[in-house]
Amino acid sequence: MVPLTPDPEILESAARELGPKAAVTFLVGDDAVTYSVADKTIRVDAAPADSPVVVRLSRQAWADLVGQVRTAINLLLSNELAFERGGFEQLADWDPILRYLHAGVPPYHPARADFSGRDPAATFTLDTDDAELAAQLRTMGYLHVKSVFSADEMRTANHEVDRLAAQARPGDDESWWVTTGDGAQALCRLVYATLRSPALAALEHDPRVRRLGTLIDHALRAAPDRMEGSAVLLKVPGKTSGLSNIPWHQDCGMGGHAIMCPAVSVGIQLTGSDSSNGNLQVVPGSHGQAIHYRWEQRLDRVPVVSIDTAPGDVTVHIQDLMHASPEPTGAGGRRTMYVTHYPPALFDHVGPGQAFNDLVRNRVIAAPVVSAE
């Protein structure tokens, strides 16, 4: 755990949301740790208890959970959580305050966001100076920069995407697929795309992309050979089963917050986007905070911005910003190439071909092994 003098107001708010009898016990080998609501705060005891939620896990899994290397949902999908009482949804209720106690990441609340008089719907161009762009990105967690690339550049990129899409096959380890309403498989994402396309690699290394991806930290850099490299999202119309229409999430939702945040994703808009083809939606000012996975049912007055773009525009978002890619209301077809820039620590811990999303896609590759340094 990180050294932390907890904010009593945050603990009291969590206790109120969890309820007076809430408690969770983690059984780690012969040891136990219990978190419980007591006297309007959160109490931590190094002992077992008759908790509504009791979960057993290995010492390594516990270390990963506390160290923000892997999240509870990651451990669940890895079959590393054994519930002796209660279930995952009850554990998830504790997740935001556990992240605060373990790593100092506060639970999200809309009142905590300070927009400093800035407009969440503001747009910019490359003529805007870096200081202003960085200030907006740090405040909101995202940017919308217009007309970064020309129509010809986007036309060339789309031709390359067409070529890669024609070569993609389910199970090729280079793509994501979904099942459509009529039972057919449809391509929804190309991963490690720049390793197979010099034209897309040129975009990945373009000075404009580098500039926007390093606004808040010049040490960040792209990772073409790990973390799924630079990926191209292709929105499939209609209802699908799979990972095309992604609900509200943070990109570190599977783990890695301690080593990958604040990574920055640069989204090159190969096509325009609006609700008809499934645009990007964001919660301004939600980065750097822990958000309950059922926050829509729990919080009122949460600001949501839908970002409509034109071909050649660029969106930029900090990876732990709460965001979504909803189902298209119309024909679909949105294409966005994401080039994510990571801190140097990620390259020390995540090797070529490894990604936290491997678990989501049910690939055989194990989760990255991260040292405890």
Coordinates of C-alpha atoms in Angstrom, one line a residue:
M1 CA 0.0 0.0 0.0
V2 CA 1.1 3.6 -0.6
P3 CA 1.7 5.8 2.4
L4 CA -1.6 7.6 2.9
T5 CA -3.3 9.9 5.3
P6 CA -6.9 9.2 4.3
D7 CA -9.3 12.0 3.8
P8 CA -12.0 11.5 6.4
E9 CA -14.6 12.9 4.0
I10 CA -13.8 10.3 1.4
L11 CA -13.9 7.5 3.9
E12 CA -17.2 8.8 5.3
S13 CA -18.7 9.1 1.8
A14 CA -17.7 5.5 1.0
A15 CA -19.1 4.2 4.3
R16 CA -22.4 5.9 3.5
E17 CA -22.6 4.4 0.0
L18 CA -21.6 0.9 1.2
G19 CA -24.0 0.8 4.1
P20 CA -23.5 0.1 7.9
K21 CA -23.1 -3.7 7.7
A22 CA -20.8 -3.8 4.6
A23 CA -17.5 -5.7 4.9
V24 CA -15.2 -7.8 2.8
T25 CA -12.6 -10.2 3.9
F26 CA -9.6 -11.3 1.8
L27 CA -8.0 -14.7 2.7
V28 CA -4.4 -14.7 1.5
G29 CA -2.7 -17.9 2.4
D30 CA -2.9 -18.2 6.2
D31 CA -3.5 -14.5 6.6
A32 CA -6.6 -12.4 6.3
V33 CA -7.5 -8.7 5.8
T34 CA -10.9 -7.4 6.5
Y35 CA -12.3 -4.0 5.4
S36 CA -15.5 -3.0 7.1
V37 CA -17.8 0.0 7.7
A38 CA -17.5 1.2 11.3
D39 CA -18.5 4.5 12.9
K40 CA -19.0 6.3 9.6
T41 CA -15.6 5.3 8.2
I42 CA -13.7 2.4 6.8
R43 CA -11.9 0.1 9.2
V44 CA -9.0 -2.2 8.2
D45 CA -8.2 -5.3 10.3
A46 CA -5.5 -7.9 9.8
A47 CA -7.9 -10.6 10.8
P48 CA -10.8 -12.7 9.4
A49 CA -14.4 -11.8 10.1
D50 CA -17.9 -12.9 9.4
S51 CA -18.2 -10.7 6.3
P52 CA -20.9 -10.7 3.7
V53 CA -18.1 -11.1 1.1
V54 CA -15.2 -13.5 1.7
V55 CA -12.8 -14.1 -1.1
R56 CA -9.7 -16.3 -1.2
L57 CA -6.7 -15.5 -3.5
S58 CA -3.0 -16.2 -3.8
R59 CA -0.3 -14.0 -2.3
Q60 CA 0.7 -13.0 -5.9
A61 CA -2.8 -12.1 -6.8
W62 CA -3.2 -10.1 -3.6
A63 CA 0.1 -8.2 -4.3
D64 CA -1.1 -7.5 -7.8
L65 CA -4.5 -6.2 -6.5
V66 CA -2.9 -4.0 -3.9
G67 CA -0.2 -2.7 -6.3
Q68 CA -2.7 -1.8 -9.0
V69 CA -1.0 -4.3 -11.4
R70 CA -4.2 -6.3 -11.9
T71 CA -7.7 -5.3 -11.1
A72 CA -10.5 -7.4 -9.5
I73 CA -12.1 -8.0 -12.9
N74 CA -8.7 -9.2 -14.3
L75 CA -8.4 -11.6 -11.4
L76 CA -11.9 -12.8 -11.8
L77 CA -11.4 -13.5 -15.5
S78 CA -8.1 -15.3 -14.6
N79 CA -10.0 -17.6 -12.2
E80 CA -7.9 -16.3 -9.4
L81 CA -10.7 -15.3 -7.0
A82 CA -12.5 -18.0 -5.0
F83 CA -15.6 -16.6 -3.3
E84 CA -16.4 -18.4 -0.1
R85 CA -19.2 -16.0 0.5
G86 CA -20.9 -13.3 -1.7
G87 CA -19.9 -12.7 -5.3
F88 CA -18.1 -10.4 -7.6
E89 CA -20.8 -7.6 -7.8
Q90 CA -20.5 -7.2 -4.0
L91 CA -16.7 -7.1 -4.2
A92 CA -17.0 -4.5 -7.0
D93 CA -18.9 -2.2 -4.6
W94 CA -15.7 -2.0 -2.6
D95 CA -13.4 -1.5 -5.5
P96 CA -13.2 2.4 -5.6
I97 CA -12.5 2.8 -1.9
L98 CA -10.0 -0.1 -2.0
R99 CA -8.1 1.6 -4.8
Y100 CA -8.0 4.7 -2.6
L101 CA -6.7 2.9 0.4
H102 CA -4.2 0.8 -1.6
A103 CA -2.9 3.4 -4.1
G104 CA -4.3 6.9 -3.2
V105 CA -6.6 6.9 -6.2
P106 CA -9.8 8.7 -5.0
P107 CA -13.3 7.5 -5.9
Y108 CA -14.9 9.6 -8.6
H109 CA -17.4 12.2 -7.8
P110 CA -18.5 14.9 -10.2
A111 CA -18.2 17.6 -7.6
R112 CA -14.4 16.8 -7.3
A113 CA -13.8 17.8 -10.9
D114 CA -12.4 21.4 -11.2
F115 CA -12.8 22.6 -14.8
S116 CA -11.1 26.0 -13.9
G117 CA -13.6 27.8 -16.1
R118 CA -12.7 25.7 -19.2
D119 CA -15.3 24.5 -21.7
P120 CA -15.6 20.7 -21.9
A121 CA -16.8 21.0 -25.5
A122 CA -13.9 23.2 -26.7
T123 CA -12.1 22.3 -29.9
F124 CA -8.5 23.3 -30.9
T125 CA -6.2 23.3 -33.9
L126 CA -2.5 22.7 -34.3
D127 CA -2.1 26.4 -34.2
T128 CA -2.9 26.3 -30.5
D129 CA 0.2 26.5 -28.4
D130 CA 1.3 23.4 -26.4
A131 CA 0.8 25.1 -23.0
E132 CA -2.9 25.7 -23.7
L133 CA -3.4 22.2 -25.2
A134 CA -1.7 20.6 -22.2
A135 CA -3.7 22.7 -19.7
Q136 CA -7.0 21.5 -21.4
L137 CA -5.8 17.9 -21.4
R138 CA -4.8 17.9 -17.8
T139 CA -8.1 19.6 -16.8
M140 CA -10.6 17.6 -18.8
G141 CA -8.6 14.4 -19.5
Y142 CA -9.2 14.7 -23.3
L143 CA -8.8 17.0 -26.3
H144 CA -10.5 17.4 -29.7
V145 CA -8.0 18.9 -32.3
K146 CA -9.5 19.7 -35.7
S147 CA -8.0 19.3 -39.2
V148 CA -4.7 17.7 -38.1
F149 CA -4.5 15.5 -41.2
S150 CA -5.5 16.1 -44.8
A151 CA -8.2 14.3 -46.8
D152 CA -5.5 12.7 -48.9
E153 CA -3.6 11.4 -45.9
M154 CA -6.8 9.8 -44.5
R155 CA -7.6 8.3 -47.9
T156 CA -4.2 6.6 -48.0
A157 CA -4.7 5.3 -44.4
N158 CA -8.1 3.9 -45.2
H159 CA -6.7 2.1 -48.2
E160 CA -4.2 0.4 -45.9
V161 CA -6.9 -0.5 -43.4
D162 CA -8.9 -2.0 -46.3
R163 CA -5.9 -4.1 -47.2
L164 CA -5.3 -5.3 -43.6
A165 CA -9.0 -6.0 -43.1
A166 CA -9.1 -8.2 -46.2
Q167 CA -6.2 -10.3 -44.7
A168 CA -7.7 -10.5 -41.2
R169 CA -9.1 -13.8 -39.9
P170 CA -10.7 -14.8 -36.6
G171 CA -8.1 -16.2 -34.2
D172 CA -5.2 -14.6 -36.1
D173 CA -4.0 -12.8 -33.0
E174 CA -4.0 -9.5 -35.0
S175 CA -7.7 -8.6 -34.8
W176 CA -10.8 -8.5 -32.8
W177 CA -14.1 -9.9 -34.0
V178 CA -17.8 -9.7 -33.0
T179 CA -20.9 -11.7 -33.8
T180 CA -23.7 -9.7 -35.5
G181 CA -27.4 -10.1 -35.1
D182 CA -27.6 -12.7 -37.9
G183 CA -24.8 -14.8 -36.4
A184 CA -22.1 -13.7 -38.8
Q185 CA -18.6 -12.8 -37.6
A186 CA -17.5 -9.2 -38.3
L187 CA -14.1 -7.5 -37.9
C188 CA -14.1 -4.7 -35.3
R189 CA -10.5 -4.0 -34.6
L190 CA -7.0 -4.5 -36.1
V191 CA -4.2 -4.6 -33.5
Y192 CA -0.5 -4.2 -34.0
A193 CA -1.5 -2.6 -37.3
T194 CA 1.7 -0.6 -37.9
L195 CA 3.9 -3.7 -37.8
R196 CA 2.2 -4.8 -41.0
S197 CA 1.8 -1.4 -42.8
P198 CA 4.6 1.1 -43.5
A199 CA 2.0 3.7 -44.3
L200 CA 0.2 3.4 -40.9
A201 CA 3.7 3.2 -39.2
A202 CA 4.4 6.6 -40.8
L203 CA 1.3 8.0 -39.1
E204 CA 2.3 6.4 -35.8
H205 CA 5.6 8.2 -35.9
D206 CA 4.3 11.5 -37.5
P207 CA 5.5 14.6 -35.6
R208 CA 2.0 15.8 -35.2
V209 CA 1.0 12.6 -33.4
R210 CA 4.2 12.7 -31.3
R211 CA 3.4 16.3 -30.3
L212 CA -0.1 15.5 -29.1
G213 CA 0.8 12.3 -27.4
T214 CA 3.5 13.9 -25.3
L215 CA 1.8 17.1 -24.2
I216 CA 1.7 16.2 -20.5
D217 CA 5.0 14.2 -20.5
H218 CA 7.7 14.3 -23.1
A219 CA 9.0 10.9 -21.9
L220 CA 5.9 9.1 -23.2
R221 CA 6.3 7.0 -26.3
A222 CA 4.4 4.8 -28.7
A223 CA 4.5 1.0 -28.3
P224 CA 4.1 -0.6 -31.7
D225 CA 5.1 -4.1 -30.5
R226 CA 3.2 -4.5 -27.2
M227 CA -0.1 -3.5 -25.6
E228 CA -1.7 -4.3 -28.9
G229 CA 0.4 -1.7 -30.6
S230 CA -1.4 0.9 -32.6
A231 CA -4.9 -0.3 -33.2
V232 CA -7.6 0.6 -35.7
L233 CA -11.2 0.5 -34.4
L234 CA -13.9 -0.4 -37.0
K235 CA -17.4 0.2 -35.7
V236 CA -19.9 -2.5 -36.7
P237 CA -23.5 -1.4 -37.1
G238 CA -26.4 -2.8 -35.1
K239 CA -26.4 -5.0 -32.1
T240 CA -23.4 -7.2 -31.7
S241 CA -22.0 -9.7 -29.2
G242 CA -18.4 -9.0 -28.4
L243 CA -16.1 -6.0 -28.0
S244 CA -17.2 -3.5 -30.7
N245 CA -19.6 -1.4 -28.6
I246 CA -17.6 -0.9 -25.5
P247 CA -19.4 0.4 -22.4
W248 CA -18.1 2.9 -19.9
H249 CA -14.5 2.0 -18.9
Q250 CA -11.0 3.2 -18.1
D251 CA -8.2 1.8 -20.3
C252 CA -6.4 0.5 -17.2
G253 CA -9.6 -1.3 -16.2
M254 CA -7.9 -4.7 -16.6
G255 CA -4.8 -3.6 -14.7
G256 CA -1.5 -1.9 -15.1
H257 CA -2.5 1.5 -13.6
A258 CA 0.7 1.6 -11.6
I259 CA 2.9 1.3 -14.7
M260 CA 0.8 2.6 -17.6
C261 CA -0.9 5.7 -16.3
P262 CA -1.1 8.4 -17.3
A263 CA -0.7 7.0 -20.8
V264 CA -2.1 9.1 -23.5
S265 CA -4.1 7.8 -26.6
V266 CA -4.1 9.8 -29.8
G267 CA -7.1 8.9 -31.9
I268 CA -6.7 9.6 -35.6
Q269 CA -10.1 10.0 -37.1
L270 CA -9.8 8.1 -40.4
T271 CA -13.5 8.8 -40.9
G272 CA -15.7 11.3 -39.2
S273 CA -17.7 10.3 -36.2
D274 CA -21.1 11.1 -34.7
S275 CA -23.8 9.1 -33.0
S276 CA -24.8 7.4 -36.3
N277 CA -21.5 5.6 -36.5
G278 CA -20.6 5.3 -32.9
N279 CA -18.6 8.2 -31.6
L280 CA -16.4 8.6 -28.5
Q281 CA -18.1 9.7 -25.3
V282 CA -16.2 11.0 -22.3
V283 CA -16.8 12.0 -18.7
P284 CA -14.9 15.3 -18.3
G285 CA -12.5 15.4 -15.4
S286 CA -12.9 11.8 -14.5
H287 CA -9.2 10.8 -15.0
G288 CA -7.0 10.0 -12.0
Q289 CA -10.0 8.7 -10.1
A290 CA -11.6 5.3 -9.5
I291 CA -15.1 4.8 -10.9
H292 CA -17.6 2.1 -9.9
Y293 CA -18.5 0.0 -12.9
R294 CA -22.2 0.7 -12.3
W295 CA -21.7 4.4 -11.8
E296 CA -24.6 5.3 -14.0
Q297 CA -27.0 3.8 -11.4
R298 CA -25.3 5.5 -8.5
L299 CA -24.3 9.1 -9.4
D300 CA -26.4 12.0 -10.5
R301 CA -25.4 15.0 -12.6
V302 CA -22.4 13.3 -14.2
P303 CA -21.4 15.4 -17.2
V304 CA -21.1 13.4 -20.5
V305 CA -19.6 14.8 -23.7
S306 CA -20.1 13.2 -27.1
I307 CA -17.3 14.1 -29.5
D308 CA -18.3 14.5 -33.1
T309 CA -15.4 14.6 -35.5
A310 CA -14.5 15.1 -39.2
P311 CA -12.0 12.9 -41.1
G312 CA -8.5 14.1 -40.2
D313 CA -9.4 15.4 -36.7
V314 CA -7.7 13.9 -33.7
T315 CA -9.0 13.1 -30.3
V316 CA -6.5 12.8 -27.4
H317 CA -7.4 11.2 -24.0
I318 CA -5.7 10.2 -20.9
Q319 CA -6.2 6.4 -20.5
D320 CA -7.8 6.4 -17.1
L321 CA -10.5 8.9 -18.3
M322 CA -13.9 7.3 -18.1
H323 CA -15.1 6.9 -21.7
A324 CA -17.3 4.7 -24.0
S325 CA -17.8 3.7 -27.6
P326 CA -21.6 3.2 -27.8
E327 CA -23.6 1.3 -30.4
P328 CA -24.0 3.2 -33.6
T329 CA -27.6 4.6 -34.1
G330 CA -27.2 4.4 -37.9
A331 CA -25.0 2.8 -40.5
G332 CA -21.8 2.5 -38.4
G333 CA -18.5 2.4 -40.2
R334 CA -16.5 4.7 -38.0
R335 CA -12.7 4.1 -38.2
T336 CA -10.2 5.5 -35.7
M337 CA -6.6 4.6 -35.4
Y338 CA -5.3 4.8 -31.8
V339 CA -1.7 5.5 -31.1
T340 CA -1.1 5.2 -27.4
H341 CA 2.0 6.8 -25.7
Y342 CA 3.2 5.1 -22.5
P343 CA 5.5 5.9 -19.7
P344 CA 9.0 4.4 -19.7
A345 CA 8.1 2.0 -16.8
L346 CA 5.7 0.1 -19.0
F347 CA 8.5 -1.0 -21.3
D348 CA 10.4 -2.4 -18.3
H349 CA 7.5 -4.6 -17.3
V350 CA 5.5 -5.5 -20.4
G351 CA 7.3 -7.4 -23.1
P352 CA 6.7 -7.6 -26.9
G353 CA 3.4 -9.2 -27.8
Q354 CA 1.9 -8.8 -24.3
A355 CA -1.2 -6.8 -23.4
F356 CA -3.6 -6.6 -20.5
N357 CA -6.4 -6.9 -23.1
D358 CA -5.3 -10.5 -23.9
L359 CA -7.5 -11.7 -21.1
V360 CA -10.6 -9.9 -22.4
R361 CA -10.2 -11.5 -25.8
N362 CA -9.8 -14.9 -24.3
R363 CA -6.3 -15.4 -25.7
V364 CA -4.0 -18.1 -24.4
I365 CA -1.2 -15.7 -23.7
A366 CA -0.9 -15.1 -19.9
A367 CA -1.1 -11.6 -18.4
P368 CA 2.1 -9.7 -18.4
V369 CA 4.4 -10.5 -15.5
V370 CA 5.2 -7.3 -13.6
S371 CA 8.0 -7.2 -11.1
A372 CA 7.4 -5.8 -7.6
E373 CA 10.2 -3.2 -8.0

